[in-house]
Amino acid sequence: MKDTPAVAAVVNGADERRDHRPGYEVVAERILEFVAEARLAPGDRMPTEKDLAQRLDTSRAVVREAVKVLSALGRVRAHKGRGLFVADDDAMLMASRWGGFFRPVDLDHVLMLFEFRRVQETVAARLAATRATPAELRALEVAMRQCRHGYVHGEIDVFNQADDDFHAAVAAASHNTFLGSAVRDARRLQRQSSAIGIHDTFGEGAAAAVEEHEAIYRAIRDGRPEEAAESTAVHLDRTLEDYRREIQRRLFG
């Protein structure tokens, strides 16, 4: 799959990309640096958004957006009425395991994540086509139909939840615990894009995703492992193109 010149510029031109990085992403990194320098441990209370804005010489609005990203990353937790805390749950462990700060608008990171997902999920679909139980096939069908319902009725939250449920159901039907765990972690990383609004509306590929889910489901249901794997690869490749277009739009306007 060849990159367009614009994509290649983003992938290869690190300096150019840094110049276009959103302010909240830079501030998010600076907040993580503060946590490290202050030797804050998991569960420790952090400064308020107002205090962080003063420390980092930026606006509260930018800090608020940075906190949203860090919350999605599993690095901080915002408790209403109590303040901000360094995260101490499974999401924090996952973030550490996958190398720390994943940047949802960094195309290099997105490309690597989709390469990783493609390997995991094509194998999972292939195995599911030979191992899925009737109950697991039913879970796949329900998720597929809910995804279609969400799209047809314009319910983005229903669509996104059903999308997550569908991919989790494929992984579960592979009957491989390690694959299931890896797929869940990769999906958590991808969901971080919702913190910057990439998934708050239906993208150009939403209709295609609905049909691609059905193709994957039918191949698994009918016991066709190679077709299940190929349909999954088509789905992930098309989804990556959606991400590329959206990230380019956000970087270059």
XYZ file of C-alpha atoms in Angstrom:
253
model
C 0.000 0.000 0.000
C 1.745 3.157 -1.224
C 1.619 6.438 0.635
C 0.515 9.616 -1.067
C 3.067 12.479 -1.117
C 1.168 14.199 1.707
C 1.258 11.052 3.851
C 4.916 10.472 3.062
C 5.657 14.022 4.160
C 3.991 13.357 7.496
C 5.699 10.000 7.975
C 9.172 11.056 6.878
C 9.253 14.718 7.813
C 9.595 14.577 11.578
C 10.478 18.262 11.898
C 7.513 19.278 9.764
C 5.209 17.130 11.872
C 6.457 18.636 15.102
C 5.731 22.120 13.753
C 2.120 21.103 13.166
C 1.530 19.251 16.425
C -1.551 20.470 18.327
C -0.809 22.531 21.404
C -2.735 20.192 23.702
C -0.539 17.278 22.612
C 2.635 19.191 23.522
C 1.093 20.201 26.849
C 0.096 16.586 27.532
C 3.739 15.562 27.169
C 4.794 18.390 29.485
C 2.279 17.228 32.095
C 3.802 13.735 31.938
C 7.256 15.285 32.362
C 5.996 17.186 35.424
C 4.610 13.955 36.928
C 7.994 12.263 36.444
C 10.023 15.204 37.777
C 7.737 15.598 40.805
C 8.078 11.847 41.461
C 4.316 11.431 41.710
C 3.285 7.817 42.205
C 0.142 6.040 40.918
C -2.812 7.284 42.932
C -1.162 10.604 43.911
C -3.134 13.813 43.530
C -1.996 16.148 40.766
C -2.240 19.967 40.596
C -5.534 21.403 39.395
C -6.052 22.398 35.769
C -5.633 26.036 36.823
C -2.342 25.286 38.605
C -1.068 23.248 35.668
C -1.911 26.089 33.281
C 0.116 28.476 35.443
C 3.047 26.076 35.807
C 3.171 25.392 32.066
C 2.413 28.968 31.012
C -0.587 28.042 28.916
C -4.376 28.385 29.012
C -6.766 26.275 31.056
C -8.572 25.350 27.821
C -5.403 23.766 26.403
C -4.711 21.978 29.698
C -8.290 20.665 29.713
C -7.834 19.152 26.240
C -4.468 17.686 27.270
C -6.096 16.083 30.323
C -8.755 14.530 28.076
C -6.027 12.888 25.991
C -4.115 11.719 29.075
C -7.314 10.314 30.565
C -7.933 8.361 27.354
C -4.339 7.169 27.490
C -4.880 5.853 30.999
C -2.151 8.091 32.429
C -4.344 10.310 34.625
C -7.777 10.041 36.209
C -10.160 12.959 36.658
C -12.571 12.459 39.585
C -15.441 14.950 39.685
C -15.252 17.064 42.803
C -11.911 15.556 43.837
C -9.448 16.598 41.160
C -6.793 14.940 39.028
C -4.803 11.850 40.017
C -2.004 9.788 38.531
C -3.664 6.631 37.209
C -3.170 3.367 39.056
C -5.396 0.902 37.192
C -5.128 -1.569 34.337
C -5.099 1.204 31.746
C -1.918 2.610 33.306
C -0.307 -0.812 33.167
C -1.345 -1.150 29.540
C 0.111 2.244 28.654
C 3.402 1.293 30.263
C 3.458 -2.066 28.506
C 3.011 -0.479 25.076
C 5.781 2.048 25.478
C 4.209 4.997 27.237
C 2.787 7.945 25.383
C 0.856 6.962 22.270
C 0.047 10.062 20.190
C -3.374 9.724 18.551
C -2.583 12.337 15.889
C 0.932 11.074 15.079
C 0.633 9.209 11.788
C 3.758 7.157 12.523
C 2.080 5.793 15.650
C -1.212 5.173 13.863
C 0.539 3.302 11.045
C 2.406 1.093 13.512
C -0.747 0.420 15.499
C -2.660 -0.654 12.400
C 0.208 -2.902 11.300
C 0.003 -4.500 14.738
C -3.791 -4.812 14.601
C -3.662 -6.300 11.096
C -1.374 -9.110 12.272
C -3.462 -9.836 15.375
C -6.927 -9.608 13.950
C -6.399 -11.487 10.681
C -5.038 -14.409 12.697
C -7.891 -14.107 15.200
C -10.492 -14.140 12.398
C -8.843 -17.136 10.744
C -8.919 -19.092 14.012
C -12.472 -17.956 14.818
C -13.688 -19.459 11.545
C -12.641 -22.894 12.788
C -13.310 -22.513 16.530
C -16.343 -20.265 17.092
C -19.134 -21.776 19.166
C -22.824 -21.101 18.442
C -22.922 -18.646 21.350
C -19.885 -16.802 20.022
C -21.404 -16.632 16.546
C -24.529 -15.158 18.095
C -22.459 -12.499 19.894
C -20.805 -11.616 16.578
C -24.172 -11.362 14.845
C -25.646 -9.145 17.564
C -22.656 -6.779 17.446
C -22.789 -6.671 13.638
C -26.506 -5.810 13.674
C -26.072 -3.203 16.405
C -23.326 -1.555 14.381
C -25.682 -1.361 11.391
C -28.476 -0.026 13.618
C -26.215 2.706 14.987
C -25.197 3.792 11.509
C -28.711 3.727 9.997
C -30.194 5.709 12.897
C -27.295 8.135 13.276
C -26.413 6.934 16.801
C -22.630 7.318 16.889
C -22.226 5.989 20.456
C -24.168 2.827 19.570
C -22.078 2.405 16.424
C -18.751 2.833 18.249
C -19.705 0.468 21.088
C -20.923 -2.184 18.637
C -17.703 -1.790 16.638
C -15.691 -2.498 19.794
C -17.976 -5.414 20.682
C -17.611 -6.930 17.214
C -13.806 -6.924 17.216
C -13.720 -8.231 20.792
C -16.115 -11.020 19.824
C -13.881 -12.086 16.929
C -10.893 -12.219 19.286
C -12.880 -14.202 21.865
C -13.973 -16.687 19.199
C -10.315 -17.376 18.344
C -10.068 -19.174 21.726
C -6.555 -17.745 22.168
C -6.169 -15.817 25.430
C -3.024 -14.014 24.299
C -4.603 -12.839 21.064
C -7.666 -11.678 22.956
C -5.555 -9.617 25.364
C -3.488 -8.086 22.559
C -6.581 -7.139 20.557
C -8.151 -5.478 23.610
C -5.006 -3.444 24.290
C -4.683 -2.320 20.673
C -8.343 -1.305 20.586
C -7.835 0.719 23.785
C -5.005 2.595 22.111
C -7.124 3.274 19.052
C -9.986 4.564 21.206
C -7.697 7.350 22.398
C -8.487 9.095 19.123
C -12.010 9.644 20.465
C -10.510 12.081 22.959
C -9.548 14.388 20.071
C -12.823 13.952 18.228
C -11.854 11.606 15.374
C -14.710 9.273 16.304
C -17.312 11.798 17.416
C -19.024 11.765 14.010
C -19.569 9.194 11.272
C -16.596 9.139 8.912
C -16.643 8.551 5.178
C -16.031 4.844 5.721
C -18.808 4.139 8.238
C -21.119 2.595 5.638
C -18.262 0.452 4.341
C -17.431 -0.682 7.881
C -20.964 -1.997 8.333
C -20.674 -4.115 5.183
C -17.144 -5.237 6.041
C -18.283 -6.457 9.453
C -20.975 -8.503 7.784
C -18.454 -10.042 5.368
C -16.198 -11.009 8.285
C -19.135 -12.450 10.227
C -20.392 -14.534 7.293
C -16.930 -15.960 6.598
C -16.502 -16.956 10.251
C -20.043 -18.340 10.465
C -19.560 -20.414 7.306
C -16.184 -21.779 8.417
C -14.060 -20.066 5.737
C -10.823 -19.109 7.553
C -8.904 -17.583 4.634
C -11.874 -15.492 3.570
C -12.339 -14.346 7.180
C -8.701 -13.265 7.357
C -8.836 -11.484 3.994
C -12.076 -9.675 4.866
C -10.510 -8.511 8.126
C -7.426 -7.234 6.294
C -9.615 -5.294 3.839
C -11.544 -3.767 6.746
C -8.442 -2.644 8.646
C -6.719 -1.282 5.529
C -9.775 0.798 4.672
C -10.082 2.027 8.266
C -6.435 3.107 8.198
C -7.113 5.199 5.094
C -9.905 6.957 6.993
C -7.459 7.764 9.806
C -4.860 9.014 7.346
C -7.291 11.422 5.726
C -8.568 12.751 9.049
C -5.107 13.196 10.571
C -3.836 14.944 7.439
C -6.841 17.260 7.582
C -6.105 18.101 11.214
C -2.395 18.635 10.590
C -2.560 20.586 7.349
C -6.128 21.879 7.187
